[in-house]
Amino acid sequence: MKTIGVDLGGTNVRVGLIENGTVLHKVSGRLRQKDSLSATLGQLVEMIRPLLSPEVSSIGIGVPSVVDLERGIVYNVANIPSWQEVPLRDILEEEFDRPVFVNNDVNCFILGEHQFGLARGCRSAVGLAIGTGLGSGIIIDNQLYTGNNCGAGEIGLLPYRDKTIESYASTHFFESMHGTSAWEVSQSARLGAPDALALWAEFGGHFGQAIKAVLYTYDPEVIVLGGSIAKAYPYFRAGMLQSMADFAYPTTLQRLRLVQSENESIALLGASVLVHQLA
């Protein structure tokens, strides 16, 4: 049977028709009128409907928020002001007459990597999505681990220096602290600009602290990096590794696989198999 996977972000939304781990068709667009709940829900429905057919058995959706997994309610969705408490599952099930499964977007990311991507075959894995914030998803003993309130693994919100790890290991580092953007610094680094390369090295130093927090907490077989900033991994990798050099268990570092996600549709694939996690 076919399923529909949805990756809802604070800026963009993507919807895919999926069968056996293959994206048959995908549509994407910039999220409009984020201050209006009815408008954003309407846009989501408009994007899903053309992909619906009798062969579609369920819909899975990842959202950047805490989720009541039993009731399918999402709370305080990041960067979508109108989504404070939305019974998303009930709304979409009534609209499409299909079972709907809702989870955090980074949980969908690591679930996709575990089922179809770079964490396949691993009993434990952590996904880190580096972008507007620093989100994480966790696989323990081949199962998605969400915690009691779908808030497990929020490494980015741990205290660090004068703020949080996320403040130093996401776009906040470039925008709030240096008055630029990760994209601009990447472009300059690509041209070999020393200042840009130094900034990425500094970022890597902070991000290495996030990796150590993951290792001390979960000790996974693999950590998969995703999100917009992960594309700059070659620029901050050396700084990250230098920052991790004082990790207390050198053997852990030797055995760890630390990889950059290769599939831009992996969160859609993860959302599409939420039915097997929550049914």
C-alpha positions as a printed NumPy array, in Angstrom:
array([[  0.   ,   0.   ,   0.   ],
       [  1.039,   3.57 ,  -0.579],
       [  1.384,   6.17 ,   2.145],
       [  1.773,   9.936,   2.274],
       [  4.594,  11.521,   4.246],
       [  4.581,  15.183,   5.242],
       [  7.524,  17.242,   6.496],
       [  6.173,  20.479,   7.942],
       [  8.776,  23.085,   8.783],
       [  8.581,  26.611,  10.028],
       [  9.476,  27.879,   6.549],
       [  8.658,  25.147,   4.029],
       [  6.353,  22.169,   3.758],
       [  6.979,  19.055,   1.689],
       [  4.578,  16.245,   0.881],
       [  5.467,  12.925,  -0.722],
       [  3.606,   9.913,  -2.088],
       [  5.602,   6.898,  -0.95 ],
       [  5.592,   3.176,  -1.637],
       [  8.078,   0.678,  -0.158],
       [ 10.57 ,   3.368,   0.763],
       [ 10.457,   5.072,  -2.624],
       [  9.157,   8.599,  -3.147],
       [  6.893,   8.331,  -6.176],
       [  5.928,  11.989,  -6.281],
       [  6.808,  15.015,  -4.183],
       [  5.499,  18.554,  -3.897],
       [  6.925,  21.369,  -1.814],
       [  6.27 ,  25.013,  -1.143],
       [  6.933,  27.888,   1.166],
       [  4.525,  28.029,   4.08 ],
       [  2.251,  31.037,   3.627],
       [  0.3  ,  33.148,   6.13 ],
       [  1.872,  31.583,   9.191],
       [ -0.11 ,  33.897,  11.467],
       [ -3.36 ,  32.255,  10.354],
       [ -4.18 ,  28.738,  11.548],
       [ -6.937,  28.28 ,   8.98 ],
       [ -4.703,  29.47 ,   6.137],
       [ -1.796,  27.174,   7.02 ],
       [ -4.1  ,  24.196,   7.498],
       [ -5.754,  25.026,   4.186],
       [ -2.407,  25.089,   2.412],
       [ -1.47 ,  21.739,   3.957],
       [ -4.753,  20.185,   2.801],
       [ -4.266,  21.629,  -0.691],
       [ -0.844,  20.019,  -0.959],
       [ -1.909,  16.608,   0.338],
       [ -5.137,  16.214,  -1.639],
       [ -3.65 ,  15.783,  -5.157],
       [ -1.554,  12.852,  -3.93 ],
       [ -4.484,  11.035,  -2.385],
       [ -5.894,   7.919,  -4.064],
       [ -7.695,   4.715,  -2.998],
       [ -4.28 ,   3.036,  -2.666],
       [ -3.145,   5.446,   0.057],
       [ -3.597,   3.719,   3.401],
       [ -2.356,   6.38 ,   5.839],
       [ -0.752,   9.795,   6.284],
       [  2.259,  10.516,   8.492],
       [  3.364,  14.024,   9.364],
       [  6.392,  15.426,  11.148],
       [  6.13 ,  18.82 ,  12.833],
       [  8.748,  20.948,  14.646],
       [  7.098,  20.751,  18.034],
       [  6.169,  18.692,  21.045],
       [  3.386,  16.256,  20.164],
       [  0.777,  14.42 ,  22.216],
       [  1.35 ,  11.153,  20.373],
       [ -1.781,   9.43 ,  21.659],
       [ -4.126,  12.213,  20.591],
       [ -2.18 ,  13.697,  17.695],
       [ -2.166,  17.213,  19.147],
       [  0.776,  19.514,  18.416],
       [  1.841,  22.341,  20.711],
       [  3.792,  25.561,  20.163],
       [  5.078,  24.732,  16.702],
       [  8.427,  26.403,  16.079],
       [  8.207,  29.448,  13.783],
       [  4.463,  29.01 ,  13.11 ],
       [  2.877,  31.447,  15.591],
       [ -0.711,  30.364,  14.927],
       [ -0.033,  26.735,  15.871],
       [ -0.183,  26.843,  19.668],
       [ -2.439,  23.833,  20.266],
       [ -3.697,  22.094,  17.148],
       [ -5.563,  18.736,  17.086],
       [ -3.857,  17.939,  13.808],
       [ -4.661,  14.25 ,  13.669],
       [ -8.399,  14.774,  14.109],
       [ -8.474,  17.626,  11.581],
       [ -6.712,  15.635,   8.855],
       [ -8.528,  12.376,   9.549],
       [-11.855,  14.155,   9.18 ],
       [-10.649,  15.812,   5.977],
       [ -9.177,  12.748,   4.269],
       [-10.854,   9.745,   5.94 ],
       [ -7.478,   8.044,   6.474],
       [ -5.514,   7.212,   9.627],
       [ -3.115,  10.072,  10.418],
       [  0.017,   9.75 ,  12.57 ],
       [  1.848,  12.775,  13.966],
       [  5.323,  13.057,  15.467],
       [  8.208,  15.474,  15.859],
       [ 10.03 ,  16.294,  12.617],
       [ 13.497,  15.258,  13.804],
       [ 12.049,  11.991,  15.109],
       [ 10.825,  11.418,  11.556],
       [ 14.298,  12.273,  10.259],
       [ 16.109,   9.649,  12.352],
       [ 13.308,   7.124,  11.8  ],
       [ 13.807,   7.553,   8.064],
       [ 17.568,   7.121,   8.411],
       [ 17.056,   4.004,  10.543],
       [ 14.562,   2.401,   8.187],
       [ 15.966,   3.474,   4.824],
       [ 19.206,   5.42 ,   5.227],
       [ 22.578,   5.682,   6.922],
       [ 21.453,   4.252,  10.291],
       [ 19.943,   1.13 ,   8.764],
       [ 21.091,  -1.976,  10.625],
       [ 22.072,  -0.004,  13.749],
       [ 20.405,  -0.8  ,  17.065],
       [ 21.062,   2.736,  18.344],
       [ 21.266,   6.036,  16.498],
       [ 20.839,   9.759,  17.042],
       [ 19.857,  12.277,  14.394],
       [ 20.862,  15.914,  14.8  ],
       [ 19.095,  18.469,  12.627],
       [ 21.184,  21.649,  12.515],
       [ 19.293,  24.641,  11.203],
       [ 17.169,  27.346,  12.791],
       [ 17.601,  25.341,  15.982],
       [ 19.313,  22.122,  16.998],
       [ 16.862,  19.246,  17.161],
       [ 17.467,  15.582,  17.802],
       [ 15.8  ,  12.217,  17.364],
       [ 16.748,   8.964,  19.065],
       [ 16.658,   5.28 ,  18.215],
       [ 17.246,   2.848,  21.106],
       [ 17.135,  -0.925,  20.585],
       [ 15.72 ,  -0.415,  17.089],
       [ 12.805,   1.654,  18.393],
       [ 12.091,   5.356,  18.146],
       [ 12.422,   6.814,  21.635],
       [ 10.293,   9.892,  22.264],
       [ 10.134,  10.134,  26.05 ],
       [  6.964,  10.706,  28.035],
       [  6.041,  13.972,  26.284],
       [  7.739,  13.576,  22.895],
       [ 10.497,  15.815,  24.197],
       [ 13.367,  13.363,  24.688],
       [ 16.798,  14.229,  23.392],
       [ 16.541,  18.01 ,  23.183],
       [ 20.296,  18.364,  23.485],
       [ 20.151,  21.847,  21.977],
       [ 18.281,  23.227,  24.976],
       [ 20.874,  22.144,  27.534],
       [ 22.615,  25.057,  29.305],
       [ 25.899,  26.029,  27.68 ],
       [ 28.033,  29.036,  28.51 ],
       [ 25.682,  31.982,  28.958],
       [ 22.827,  30.514,  26.912],
       [ 22.117,  27.031,  25.491],
       [ 23.951,  24.665,  23.171],
       [ 21.465,  25.583,  20.434],
       [ 22.485,  29.239,  20.693],
       [ 26.016,  28.311,  19.659],
       [ 25.323,  25.3  ,  17.402],
       [ 22.64 ,  26.495,  14.975],
       [ 21.903,  29.516,  12.782],
       [ 21.722,  31.581,  15.991],
       [ 25.518,  31.441,  16.144],
       [ 25.859,  33.237,  12.825],
       [ 22.854,  35.541,  12.954],
       [ 22.676,  36.611,  16.6  ],
       [ 26.352,  36.538,  17.475],
       [ 28.021,  37.518,  14.223],
       [ 25.369,  39.426,  12.267],
       [ 25.565,  37.214,   9.187],
       [ 24.025,  33.985,   7.878],
       [ 25.337,  30.449,   7.628],
       [ 24.716,  30.589,   3.879],
       [ 26.835,  33.716,   3.435],
       [ 29.662,  32.253,   5.509],
       [ 29.472,  29.038,   3.477],
       [ 29.8  ,  30.952,   0.229],
       [ 32.838,  32.79 ,   1.529],
       [ 34.37 ,  29.591,   2.866],
       [ 33.927,  27.986,  -0.534],
       [ 36.128,  30.745,  -1.938],
       [ 38.712,  30.117,   0.76 ],
       [ 38.132,  33.304,   2.77 ],
       [ 40.194,  32.966,   5.985],
       [ 37.638,  34.81 ,   8.164],
       [ 34.846,  32.508,   7.01 ],
       [ 36.904,  29.37 ,   7.537],
       [ 37.822,  30.592,  11.03 ],
       [ 34.159,  31.202,  11.833],
       [ 33.253,  27.682,  10.753],
       [ 36.086,  26.319,  12.896],
       [ 34.681,  28.241,  15.867],
       [ 31.202,  26.885,  15.132],
       [ 32.649,  23.367,  14.968],
       [ 34.165,  23.827,  18.388],
       [ 30.747,  24.565,  19.851],
       [ 29.077,  21.803,  17.884],
       [ 31.61 ,  19.316,  19.218],
       [ 30.214,  20.008,  22.689],
       [ 26.77 ,  18.986,  21.421],
       [ 28.223,  15.739,  20.073],
       [ 29.85 ,  15.001,  23.422],
       [ 26.528,  15.598,  25.182],
       [ 24.918,  13.042,  22.853],
       [ 27.679,  10.521,  23.477],
       [ 27.581,  10.863,  27.255],
       [ 23.797,  10.554,  27.238],
       [ 23.04 ,   7.911,  24.606],
       [ 26.342,   6.414,  23.341],
       [ 24.84 ,   5.558,  19.905],
       [ 26.425,   3.544,  17.117],
       [ 25.878,   6.349,  14.638],
       [ 25.067,  10.056,  14.681],
       [ 23.487,  11.355,  11.478],
       [ 23.688,  15.079,  10.747],
       [ 20.885,  16.744,   8.832],
       [ 19.41 ,  20.195,   8.322],
       [ 20.659,  23.12 ,   6.29 ],
       [ 23.893,  23.655,   8.215],
       [ 24.923,  20.013,   7.879],
       [ 25.694,  20.792,   4.237],
       [ 28.674,  22.785,   5.518],
       [ 30.03 ,  19.792,   7.452],
       [ 33.393,  19.813,   5.614],
       [ 34.008,  23.341,   6.91 ],
       [ 33.308,  22.679,  10.586],
       [ 34.365,  19.034,  10.886],
       [ 37.967,  19.755,  11.931],
       [ 36.898,  22.216,  14.624],
       [ 34.324,  19.732,  15.866],
       [ 36.843,  16.893,  16.121],
       [ 39.325,  19.098,  17.952],
       [ 36.611,  20.021,  20.46 ],
       [ 35.8  ,  16.345,  20.98 ],
       [ 39.415,  15.327,  21.609],
       [ 39.042,  15.509,  25.397],
       [ 36.092,  13.101,  25.465],
       [ 36.587,  10.76 ,  28.411],
       [ 36.258,   7.495,  26.463],
       [ 38.562,   7.409,  23.417],
       [ 37.335,   3.951,  22.349],
       [ 33.823,   5.369,  22.015],
       [ 35.086,   7.98 ,  19.568],
       [ 36.947,   5.342,  17.58 ],
       [ 33.826,   3.214,  17.199],
       [ 31.411,   6.067,  16.512],
       [ 30.118,   6.624,  12.989],
       [ 29.452,  10.322,  12.414],
       [ 27.898,  10.919,   9.004],
       [ 26.137,  13.565,   6.952],
       [ 22.652,  12.673,   5.697],
       [ 22.539,  11.962,   1.961],
       [ 18.79 ,  11.866,   1.232],
       [ 16.81 ,  15.117,   1.2  ],
       [ 13.566,  13.128,   1.394],
       [ 14.559,  11.075,   4.437],
       [ 12.165,  12.882,   6.831],
       [  9.304,  12.227,   4.41 ],
       [ 10.209,   8.546,   4.393],
       [ 10.312,   8.515,   8.173],
       [  6.916,  10.203,   8.416],
       [  5.476,   7.664,   5.995],
       [  6.256,   4.762,   8.347],
       [  4.945,   6.377,  11.537],
       [  1.98 ,   4.042,  11.145],
       [  4.256,   1.185,  12.256],
       [  5.47 ,   3.142,  15.291],
       [  2.176,   4.442,  16.639],
       [ -0.511,   2.04 ,  15.435]])
